[in-house]
mmCIF file of C-alpha atoms in Angstrom:
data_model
loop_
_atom_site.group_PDB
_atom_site.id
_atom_site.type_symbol
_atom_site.label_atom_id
_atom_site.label_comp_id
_atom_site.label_asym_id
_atom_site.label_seq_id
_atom_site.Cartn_x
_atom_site.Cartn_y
_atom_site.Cartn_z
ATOM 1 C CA UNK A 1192 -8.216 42.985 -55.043
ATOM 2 C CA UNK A 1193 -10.688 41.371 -57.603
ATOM 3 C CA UNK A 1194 -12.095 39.123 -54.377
ATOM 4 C CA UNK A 1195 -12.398 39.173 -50.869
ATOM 5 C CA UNK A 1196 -12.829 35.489 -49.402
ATOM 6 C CA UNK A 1197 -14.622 35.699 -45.948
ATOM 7 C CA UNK A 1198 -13.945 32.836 -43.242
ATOM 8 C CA UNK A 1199 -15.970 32.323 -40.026
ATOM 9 C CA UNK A 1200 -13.771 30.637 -37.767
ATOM 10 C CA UNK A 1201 -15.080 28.796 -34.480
ATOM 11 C CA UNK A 1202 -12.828 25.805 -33.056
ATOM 12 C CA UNK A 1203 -11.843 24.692 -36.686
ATOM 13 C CA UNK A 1204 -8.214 23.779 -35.524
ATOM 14 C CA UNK A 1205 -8.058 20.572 -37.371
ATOM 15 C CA UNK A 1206 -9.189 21.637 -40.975
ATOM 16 C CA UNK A 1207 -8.896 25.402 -41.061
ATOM 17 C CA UNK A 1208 -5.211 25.110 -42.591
ATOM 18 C CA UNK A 1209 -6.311 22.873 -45.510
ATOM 19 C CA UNK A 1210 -9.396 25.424 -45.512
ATOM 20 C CA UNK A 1211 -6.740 28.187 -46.210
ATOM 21 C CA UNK A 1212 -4.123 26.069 -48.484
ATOM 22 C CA UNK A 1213 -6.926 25.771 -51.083
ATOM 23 C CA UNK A 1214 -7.283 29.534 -51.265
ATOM 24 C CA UNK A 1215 -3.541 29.997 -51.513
ATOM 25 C CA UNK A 1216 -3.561 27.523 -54.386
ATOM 26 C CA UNK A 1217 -6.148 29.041 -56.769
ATOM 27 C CA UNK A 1218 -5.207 30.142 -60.164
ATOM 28 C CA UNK A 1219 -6.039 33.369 -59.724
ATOM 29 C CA UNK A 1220 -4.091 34.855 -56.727
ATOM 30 C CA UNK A 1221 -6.264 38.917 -56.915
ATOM 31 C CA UNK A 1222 -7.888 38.752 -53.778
ATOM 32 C CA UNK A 1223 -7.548 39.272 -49.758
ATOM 33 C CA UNK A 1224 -8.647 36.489 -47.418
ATOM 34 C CA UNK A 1225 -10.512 37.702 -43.829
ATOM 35 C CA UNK A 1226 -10.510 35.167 -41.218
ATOM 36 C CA UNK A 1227 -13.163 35.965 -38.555
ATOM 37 C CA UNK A 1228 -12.168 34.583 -35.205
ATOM 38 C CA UNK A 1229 -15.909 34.101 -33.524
ATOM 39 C CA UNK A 1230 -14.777 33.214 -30.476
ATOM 40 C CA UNK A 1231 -12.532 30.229 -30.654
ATOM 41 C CA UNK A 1232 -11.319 28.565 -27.611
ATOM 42 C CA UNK A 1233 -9.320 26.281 -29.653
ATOM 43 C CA UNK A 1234 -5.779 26.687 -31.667
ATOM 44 C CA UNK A 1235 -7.501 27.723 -34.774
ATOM 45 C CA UNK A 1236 -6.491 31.572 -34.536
ATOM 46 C CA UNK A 1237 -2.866 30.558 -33.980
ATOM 47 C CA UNK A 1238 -2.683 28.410 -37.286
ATOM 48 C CA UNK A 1239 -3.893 31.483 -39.322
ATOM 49 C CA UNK A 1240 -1.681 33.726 -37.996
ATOM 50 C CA UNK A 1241 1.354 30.831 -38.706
ATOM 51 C CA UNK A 1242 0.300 31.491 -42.360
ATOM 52 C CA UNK A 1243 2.771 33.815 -43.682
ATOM 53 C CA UNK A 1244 0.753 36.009 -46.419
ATOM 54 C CA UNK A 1245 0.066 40.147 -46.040
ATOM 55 C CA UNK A 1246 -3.103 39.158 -47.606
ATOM 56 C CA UNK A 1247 -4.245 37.174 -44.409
ATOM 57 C CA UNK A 1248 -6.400 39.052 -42.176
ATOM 58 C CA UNK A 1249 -7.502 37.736 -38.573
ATOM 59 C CA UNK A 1250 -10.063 39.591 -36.943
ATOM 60 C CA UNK A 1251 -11.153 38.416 -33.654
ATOM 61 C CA UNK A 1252 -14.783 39.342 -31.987
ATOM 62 C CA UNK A 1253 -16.999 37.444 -28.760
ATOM 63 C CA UNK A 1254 -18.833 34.594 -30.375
ATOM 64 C CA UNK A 1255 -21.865 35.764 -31.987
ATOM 65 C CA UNK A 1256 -22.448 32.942 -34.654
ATOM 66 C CA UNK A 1257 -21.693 32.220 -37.955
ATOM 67 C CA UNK A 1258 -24.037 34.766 -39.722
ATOM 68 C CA UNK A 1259 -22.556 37.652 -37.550
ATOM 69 C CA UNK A 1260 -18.765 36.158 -38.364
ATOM 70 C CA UNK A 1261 -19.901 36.185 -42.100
ATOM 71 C CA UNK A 1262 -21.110 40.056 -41.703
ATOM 72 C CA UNK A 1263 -18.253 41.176 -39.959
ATOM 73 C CA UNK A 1264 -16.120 39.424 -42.989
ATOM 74 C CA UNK A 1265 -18.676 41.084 -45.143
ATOM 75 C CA UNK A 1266 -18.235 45.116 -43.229
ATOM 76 C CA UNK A 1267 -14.534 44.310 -43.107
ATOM 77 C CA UNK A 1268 -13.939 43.610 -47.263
ATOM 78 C CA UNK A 1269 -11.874 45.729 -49.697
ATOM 79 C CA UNK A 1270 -13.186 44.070 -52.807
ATOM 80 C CA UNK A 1271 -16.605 44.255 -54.830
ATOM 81 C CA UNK A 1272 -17.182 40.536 -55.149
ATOM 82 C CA UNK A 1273 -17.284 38.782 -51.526
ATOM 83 C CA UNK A 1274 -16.813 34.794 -51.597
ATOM 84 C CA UNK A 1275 -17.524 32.905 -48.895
ATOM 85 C CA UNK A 1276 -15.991 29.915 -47.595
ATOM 86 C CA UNK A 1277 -16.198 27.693 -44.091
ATOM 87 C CA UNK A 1278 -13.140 26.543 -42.021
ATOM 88 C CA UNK A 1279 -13.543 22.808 -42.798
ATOM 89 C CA UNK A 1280 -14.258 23.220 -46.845
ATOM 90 C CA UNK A 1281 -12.107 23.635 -49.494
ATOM 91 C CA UNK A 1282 -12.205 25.015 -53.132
ATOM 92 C CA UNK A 1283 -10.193 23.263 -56.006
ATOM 93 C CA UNK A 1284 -7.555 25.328 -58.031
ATOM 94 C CA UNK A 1285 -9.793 26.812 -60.185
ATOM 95 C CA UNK A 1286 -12.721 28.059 -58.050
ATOM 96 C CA UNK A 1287 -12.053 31.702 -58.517
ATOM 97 C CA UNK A 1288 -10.995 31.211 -61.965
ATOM 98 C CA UNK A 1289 -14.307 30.125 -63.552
ATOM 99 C CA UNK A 1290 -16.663 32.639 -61.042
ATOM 100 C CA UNK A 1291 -14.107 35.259 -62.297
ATOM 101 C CA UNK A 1292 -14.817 34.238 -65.762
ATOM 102 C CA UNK A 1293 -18.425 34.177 -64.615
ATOM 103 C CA UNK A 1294 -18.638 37.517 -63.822
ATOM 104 C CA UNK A 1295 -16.854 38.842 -66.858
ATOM 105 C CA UNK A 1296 -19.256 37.372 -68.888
ATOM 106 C CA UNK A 1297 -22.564 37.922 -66.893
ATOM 107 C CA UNK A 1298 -22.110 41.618 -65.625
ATOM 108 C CA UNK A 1299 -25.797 41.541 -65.546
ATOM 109 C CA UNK A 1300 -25.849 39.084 -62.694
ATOM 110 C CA UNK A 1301 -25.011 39.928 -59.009
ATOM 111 C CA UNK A 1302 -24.617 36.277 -57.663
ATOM 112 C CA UNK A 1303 -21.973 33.636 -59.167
ATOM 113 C CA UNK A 1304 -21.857 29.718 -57.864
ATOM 114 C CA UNK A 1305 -20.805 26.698 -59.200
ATOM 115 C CA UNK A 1306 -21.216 23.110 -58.579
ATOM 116 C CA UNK A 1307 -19.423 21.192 -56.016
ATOM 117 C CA UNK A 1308 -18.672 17.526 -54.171
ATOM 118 C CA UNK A 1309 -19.731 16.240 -51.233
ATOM 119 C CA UNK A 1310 -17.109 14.507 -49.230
ATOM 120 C CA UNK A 1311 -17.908 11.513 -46.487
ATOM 121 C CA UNK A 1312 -16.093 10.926 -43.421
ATOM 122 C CA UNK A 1313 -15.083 7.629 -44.694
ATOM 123 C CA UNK A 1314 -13.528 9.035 -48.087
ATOM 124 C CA UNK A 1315 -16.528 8.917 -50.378
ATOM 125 C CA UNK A 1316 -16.693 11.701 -52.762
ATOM 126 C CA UNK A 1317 -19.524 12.650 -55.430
ATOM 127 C CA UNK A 1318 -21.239 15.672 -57.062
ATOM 128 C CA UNK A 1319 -24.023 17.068 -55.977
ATOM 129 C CA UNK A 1320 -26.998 16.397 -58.031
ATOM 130 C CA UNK A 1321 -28.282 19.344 -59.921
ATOM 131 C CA UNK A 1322 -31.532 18.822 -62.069
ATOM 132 C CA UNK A 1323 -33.221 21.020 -64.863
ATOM 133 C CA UNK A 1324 -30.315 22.050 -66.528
ATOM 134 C CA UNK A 1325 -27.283 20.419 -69.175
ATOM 135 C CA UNK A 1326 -24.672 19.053 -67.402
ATOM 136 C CA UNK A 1327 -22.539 21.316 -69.283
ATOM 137 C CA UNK A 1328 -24.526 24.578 -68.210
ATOM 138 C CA UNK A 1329 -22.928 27.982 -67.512
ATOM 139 C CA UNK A 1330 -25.029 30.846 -67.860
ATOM 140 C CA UNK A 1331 -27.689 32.621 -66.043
ATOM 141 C CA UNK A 1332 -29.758 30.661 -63.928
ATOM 142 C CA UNK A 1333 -33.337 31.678 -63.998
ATOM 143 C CA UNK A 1334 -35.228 29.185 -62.245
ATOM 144 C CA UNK A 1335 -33.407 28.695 -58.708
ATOM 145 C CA UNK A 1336 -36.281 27.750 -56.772
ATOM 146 C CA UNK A 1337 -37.860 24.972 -59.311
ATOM 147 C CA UNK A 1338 -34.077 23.686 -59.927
ATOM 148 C CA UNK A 1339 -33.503 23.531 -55.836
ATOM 149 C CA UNK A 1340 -36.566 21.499 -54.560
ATOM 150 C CA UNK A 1341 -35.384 18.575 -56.972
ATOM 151 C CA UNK A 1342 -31.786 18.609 -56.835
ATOM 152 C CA UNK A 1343 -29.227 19.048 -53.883
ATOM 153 C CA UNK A 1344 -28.792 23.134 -53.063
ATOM 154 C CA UNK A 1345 -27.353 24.781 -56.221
ATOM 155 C CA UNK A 1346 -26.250 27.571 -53.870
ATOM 156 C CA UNK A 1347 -23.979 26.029 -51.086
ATOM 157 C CA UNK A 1348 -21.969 28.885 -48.843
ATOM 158 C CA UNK A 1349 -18.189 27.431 -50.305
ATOM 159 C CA UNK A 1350 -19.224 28.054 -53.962
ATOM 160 C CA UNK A 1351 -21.371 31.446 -53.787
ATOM 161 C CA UNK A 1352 -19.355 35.064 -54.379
ATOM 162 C CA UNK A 1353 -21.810 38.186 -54.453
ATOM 163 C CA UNK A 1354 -21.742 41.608 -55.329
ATOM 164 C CA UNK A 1355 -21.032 43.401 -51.859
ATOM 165 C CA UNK A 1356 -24.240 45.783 -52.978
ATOM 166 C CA UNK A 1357 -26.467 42.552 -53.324
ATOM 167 C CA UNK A 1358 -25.547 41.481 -49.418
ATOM 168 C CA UNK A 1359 -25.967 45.574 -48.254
ATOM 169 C CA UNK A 1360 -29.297 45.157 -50.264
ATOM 170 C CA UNK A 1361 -30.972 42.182 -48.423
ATOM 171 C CA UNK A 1362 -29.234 42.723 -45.211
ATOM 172 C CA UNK A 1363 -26.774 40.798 -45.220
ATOM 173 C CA UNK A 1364 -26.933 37.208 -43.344
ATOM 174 C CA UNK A 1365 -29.769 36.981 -40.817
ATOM 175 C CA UNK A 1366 -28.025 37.166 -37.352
ATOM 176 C CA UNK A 1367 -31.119 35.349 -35.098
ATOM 177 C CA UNK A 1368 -30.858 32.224 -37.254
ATOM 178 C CA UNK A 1369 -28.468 29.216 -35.557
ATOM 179 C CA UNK A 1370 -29.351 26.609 -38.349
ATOM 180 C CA UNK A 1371 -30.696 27.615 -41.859
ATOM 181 C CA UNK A 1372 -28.742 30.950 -42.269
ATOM 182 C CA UNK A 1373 -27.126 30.392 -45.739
ATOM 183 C CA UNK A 1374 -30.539 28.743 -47.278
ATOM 184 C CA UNK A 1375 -32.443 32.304 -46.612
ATOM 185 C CA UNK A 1376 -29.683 34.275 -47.572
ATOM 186 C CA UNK A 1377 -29.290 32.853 -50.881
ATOM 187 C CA UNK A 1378 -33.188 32.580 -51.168
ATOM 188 C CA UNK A 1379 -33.640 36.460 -50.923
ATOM 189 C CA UNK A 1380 -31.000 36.357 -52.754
ATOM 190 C CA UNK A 1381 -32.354 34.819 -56.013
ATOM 191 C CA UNK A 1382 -35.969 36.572 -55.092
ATOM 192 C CA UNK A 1383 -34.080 39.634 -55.996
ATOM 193 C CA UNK A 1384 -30.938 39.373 -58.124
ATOM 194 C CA UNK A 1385 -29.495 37.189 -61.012
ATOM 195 C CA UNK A 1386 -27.449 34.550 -60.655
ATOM 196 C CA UNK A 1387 -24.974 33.275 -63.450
ATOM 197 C CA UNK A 1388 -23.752 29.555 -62.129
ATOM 198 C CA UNK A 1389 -21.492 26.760 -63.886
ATOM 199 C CA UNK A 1390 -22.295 22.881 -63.386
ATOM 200 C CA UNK A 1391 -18.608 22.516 -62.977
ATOM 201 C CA UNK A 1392 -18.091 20.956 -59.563
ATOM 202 C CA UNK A 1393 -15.073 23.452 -57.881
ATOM 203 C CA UNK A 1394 -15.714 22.817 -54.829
ATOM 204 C CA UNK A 1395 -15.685 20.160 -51.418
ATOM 205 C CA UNK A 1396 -18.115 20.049 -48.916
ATOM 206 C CA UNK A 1397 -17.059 18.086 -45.943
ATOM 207 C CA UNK A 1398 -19.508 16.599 -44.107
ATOM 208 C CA UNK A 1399 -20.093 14.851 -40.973
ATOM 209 C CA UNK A 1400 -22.109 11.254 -39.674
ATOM 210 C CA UNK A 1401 -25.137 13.353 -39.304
ATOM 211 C CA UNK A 1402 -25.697 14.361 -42.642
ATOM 212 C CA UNK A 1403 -25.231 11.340 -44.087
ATOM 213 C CA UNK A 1404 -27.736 9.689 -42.158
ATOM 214 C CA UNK A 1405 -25.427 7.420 -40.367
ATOM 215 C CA UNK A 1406 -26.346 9.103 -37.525
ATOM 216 C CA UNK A 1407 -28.873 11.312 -35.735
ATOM 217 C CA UNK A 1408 -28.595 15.019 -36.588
ATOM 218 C CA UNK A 1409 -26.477 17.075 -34.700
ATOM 219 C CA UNK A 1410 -28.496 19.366 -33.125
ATOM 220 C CA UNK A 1411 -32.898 19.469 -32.985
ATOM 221 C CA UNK A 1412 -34.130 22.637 -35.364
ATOM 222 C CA UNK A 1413 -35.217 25.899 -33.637
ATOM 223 C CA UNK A 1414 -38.665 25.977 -32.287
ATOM 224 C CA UNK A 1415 -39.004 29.476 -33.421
ATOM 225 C CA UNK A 1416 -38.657 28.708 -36.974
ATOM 226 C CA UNK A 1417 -37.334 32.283 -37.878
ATOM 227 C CA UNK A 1418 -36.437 30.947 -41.647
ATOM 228 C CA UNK A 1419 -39.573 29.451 -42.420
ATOM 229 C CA UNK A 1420 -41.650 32.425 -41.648
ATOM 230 C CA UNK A 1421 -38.900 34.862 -43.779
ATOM 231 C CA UNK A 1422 -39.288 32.814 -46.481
ATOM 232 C CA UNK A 1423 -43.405 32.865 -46.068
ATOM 233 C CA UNK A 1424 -42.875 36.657 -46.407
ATOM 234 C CA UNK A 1425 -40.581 36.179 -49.453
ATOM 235 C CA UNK A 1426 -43.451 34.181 -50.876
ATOM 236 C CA UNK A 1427 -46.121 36.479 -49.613
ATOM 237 C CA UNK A 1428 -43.996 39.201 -51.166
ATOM 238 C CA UNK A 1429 -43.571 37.603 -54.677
ATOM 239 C CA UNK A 1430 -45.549 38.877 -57.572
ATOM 240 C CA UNK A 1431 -43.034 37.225 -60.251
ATOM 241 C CA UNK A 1432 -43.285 34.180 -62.564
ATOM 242 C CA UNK A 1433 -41.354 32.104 -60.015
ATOM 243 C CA UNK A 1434 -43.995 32.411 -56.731
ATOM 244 C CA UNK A 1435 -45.329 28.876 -57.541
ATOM 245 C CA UNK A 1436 -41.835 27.475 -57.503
ATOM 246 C CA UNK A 1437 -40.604 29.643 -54.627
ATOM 247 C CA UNK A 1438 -44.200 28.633 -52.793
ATOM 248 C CA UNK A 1439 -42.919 24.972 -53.408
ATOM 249 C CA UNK A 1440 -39.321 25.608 -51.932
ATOM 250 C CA UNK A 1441 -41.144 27.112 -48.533
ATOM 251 C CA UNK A 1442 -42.557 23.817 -48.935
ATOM 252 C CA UNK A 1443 -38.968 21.801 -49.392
ATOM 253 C CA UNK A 1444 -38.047 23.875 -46.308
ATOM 254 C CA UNK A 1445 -40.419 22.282 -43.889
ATOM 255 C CA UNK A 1446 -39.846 18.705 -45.193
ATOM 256 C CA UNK A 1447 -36.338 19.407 -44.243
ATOM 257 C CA UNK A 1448 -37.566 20.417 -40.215
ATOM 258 C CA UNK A 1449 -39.325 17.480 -41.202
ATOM 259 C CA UNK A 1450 -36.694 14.974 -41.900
ATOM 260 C CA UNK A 1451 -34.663 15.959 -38.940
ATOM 261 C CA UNK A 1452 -37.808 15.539 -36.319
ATOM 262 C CA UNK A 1453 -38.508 11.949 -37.708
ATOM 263 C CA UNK A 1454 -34.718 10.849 -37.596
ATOM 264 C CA UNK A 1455 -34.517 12.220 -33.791
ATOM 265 C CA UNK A 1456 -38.068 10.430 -33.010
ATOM 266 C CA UNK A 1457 -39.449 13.655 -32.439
ATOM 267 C CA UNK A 1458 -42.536 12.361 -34.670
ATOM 268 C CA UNK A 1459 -45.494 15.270 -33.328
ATOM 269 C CA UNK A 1460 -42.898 17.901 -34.458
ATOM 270 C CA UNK A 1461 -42.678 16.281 -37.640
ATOM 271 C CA UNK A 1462 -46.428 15.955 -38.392
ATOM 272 C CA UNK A 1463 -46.497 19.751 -37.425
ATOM 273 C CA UNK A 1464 -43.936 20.276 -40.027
ATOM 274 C CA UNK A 1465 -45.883 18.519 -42.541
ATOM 275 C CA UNK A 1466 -49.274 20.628 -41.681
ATOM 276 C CA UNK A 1467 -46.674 23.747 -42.737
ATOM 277 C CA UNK A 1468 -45.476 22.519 -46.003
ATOM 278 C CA UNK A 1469 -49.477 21.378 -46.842
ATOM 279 C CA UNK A 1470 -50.212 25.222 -46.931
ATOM 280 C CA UNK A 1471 -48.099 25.679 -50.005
ATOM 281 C CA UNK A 1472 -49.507 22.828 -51.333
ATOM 282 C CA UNK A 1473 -49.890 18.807 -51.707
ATOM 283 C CA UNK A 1474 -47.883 16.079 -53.253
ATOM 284 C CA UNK A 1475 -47.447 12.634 -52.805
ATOM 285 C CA UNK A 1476 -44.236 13.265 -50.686
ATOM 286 C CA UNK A 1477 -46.403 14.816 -47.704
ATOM 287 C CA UNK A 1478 -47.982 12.152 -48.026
ATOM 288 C CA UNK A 1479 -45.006 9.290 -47.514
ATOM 289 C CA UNK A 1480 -43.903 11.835 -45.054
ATOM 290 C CA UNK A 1481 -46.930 11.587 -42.856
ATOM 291 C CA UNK A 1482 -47.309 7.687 -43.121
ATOM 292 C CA UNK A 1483 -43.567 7.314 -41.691
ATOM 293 C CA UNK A 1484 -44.040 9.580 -39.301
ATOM 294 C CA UNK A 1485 -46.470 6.901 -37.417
ATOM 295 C CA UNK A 1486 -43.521 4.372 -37.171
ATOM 296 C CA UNK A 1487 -41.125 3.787 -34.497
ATOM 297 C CA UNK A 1488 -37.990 5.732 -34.346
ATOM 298 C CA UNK A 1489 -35.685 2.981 -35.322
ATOM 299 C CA UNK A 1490 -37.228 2.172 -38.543
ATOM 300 C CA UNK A 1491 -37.479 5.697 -39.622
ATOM 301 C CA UNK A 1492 -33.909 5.738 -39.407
ATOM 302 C CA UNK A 1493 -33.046 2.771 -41.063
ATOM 303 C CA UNK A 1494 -35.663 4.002 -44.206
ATOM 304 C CA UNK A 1495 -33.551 7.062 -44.309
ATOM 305 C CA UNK A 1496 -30.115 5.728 -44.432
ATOM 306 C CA UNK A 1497 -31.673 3.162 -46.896
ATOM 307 C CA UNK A 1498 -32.785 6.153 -49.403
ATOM 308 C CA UNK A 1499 -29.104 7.571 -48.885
ATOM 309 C CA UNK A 1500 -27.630 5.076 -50.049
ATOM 310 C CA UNK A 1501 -28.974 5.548 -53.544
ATOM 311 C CA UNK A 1502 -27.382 8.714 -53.745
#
């Protein structure tokens, strides 16, 4: 097997057969998929197993979370180069093709991602928005952390495949982390390895009211802000060229907590949020931050879904 493609599975009953069809449809077929059941109380389990392919593997454990499905997938794989994909995504034909290409030509690099789309509830697709390099790029990307605090996440879990060595390395995905898990992981990640990446969207990110700001997020971010302080000690740990951009992700990080606190009208949370990001630095952002954060929670809203709408 030239790939294993890892699956956390938790009540995904209604997309998690689409999730699987666009595996089964790639171009190039070397490679075992490991479904990890994380508890699902749903019929999710029972539509994998209906899937009628040896290289279909459902492994069931007690719900633990999404980073501790991912590591089981991760303990469980036959194959070098681990891809990672969630129950209600999907990759286009050609996913595995071009990171398989990817790593034939960048040997040197231990992470491979592409671009991808973002799909909204009411059928609106579009690429995400990647700045500081050609629209045409493929090659080695050596300035994650600048690229990512001005574009949309150039690593997104459905379009990142990594040397199982890489994910031994940094410990694989951080088990104590409900929101967030993915964004560290692929930040000590690209502290420590190369990536090669290709600007050619493969890949569909589903996403729900919440993140589109049509609605108020899902859930309110962990009080104990577990990523924020790992990626302080990533920072604090960083002797390379890219500490000042890496300082200035830590930063994008807590605008994010941020966001979220002013959209739920949890505005003393948010102004905490902004005292965070200040230690890595100011810029005229904190500052629109911190003069929203004194409005009322219904006009915060409508100013973010007003800025959405321009993407």
């Amino acid at each position: 097997m030239f790939f294993s493609v890892v699956i956390p599975l938790y009540n995904q009953a209604g997309t998690v057969a689409r999730t699987i069809q666009s595996i089964l449809e790639q171009t190039v077929q070397d490679y075992e998929i490991i479904v990890v059941n994380d508890g699902s109380v749903d019929s999710g389990p029972s539509i994998v197993e209906a899937f009628d392919d040896p290289r279909i593997r459902l492994i069931h454990q007690e719900n633990g979370g999404v980073s501790v499905a991912r590591n089981r997938g991760i303990e469980e794989s036959a194959s070098d180069l681990i891809a990672f994909l969630d129950a209600d995504d999907e990759w286009l034909p050609k996913y595995l093709e071009n990171i398989k290409r990817l790593a034939t030509l960048f040997p040197q690099c231990d992470v491979y991602a592409t671009r991808y789309f973002y799909h909204e509830p009411g059928g609106r697709k579009y690429v995400a928005k990647i700045r500081g390099i050609p629209q045409d790029f493929e090659g080695v990307l050596h300035d994650y952390f600048g690229i990512a605090v001005c574009s949309n996440p150039p690593a997104w879990t459905g379009t990142v495949c990594v040397r199982k060595a890489a994910l031994n390395w940094i410990g694989g995905f951080p088990p104590c982390v409900a929101s967030g898990e993915d964004l560290l992981t692929w930040a000590r990640l690209a502290a420590y390895f190369m990536i090669a990446y290709s600007m050619e969207p493969l890949a569909i990110y589903h996403l729900d009211d919440a993140a589109t700001y049509r609605d108020r997020p899902s859930r309110v971010p962990e009080e104990n802000d577990v990523v924020g302080r790992e990626l302080e000690c990533l920072f604090r740990e960083t002797s390379s060229p890219a500490k000042n951009a890496l300082g200035r992700y830590c930063s994008h990080w807590h605008k994010m907590r941020c966001s979220c606190y002013l959209r739920l009208g949890m505005q003393h949370r948010a102004r905490r949020e902004i005292e965070a990001a200040r230690r890595y630095g100011l810029d005229s952002s904190l500052f629109a931050y911190s003069c929203v954060s004194f409005l009322p929670e219904a006009i915060i809203r409508k100013i973010f879904r007003y800025v959405m709408s321009f993407r």
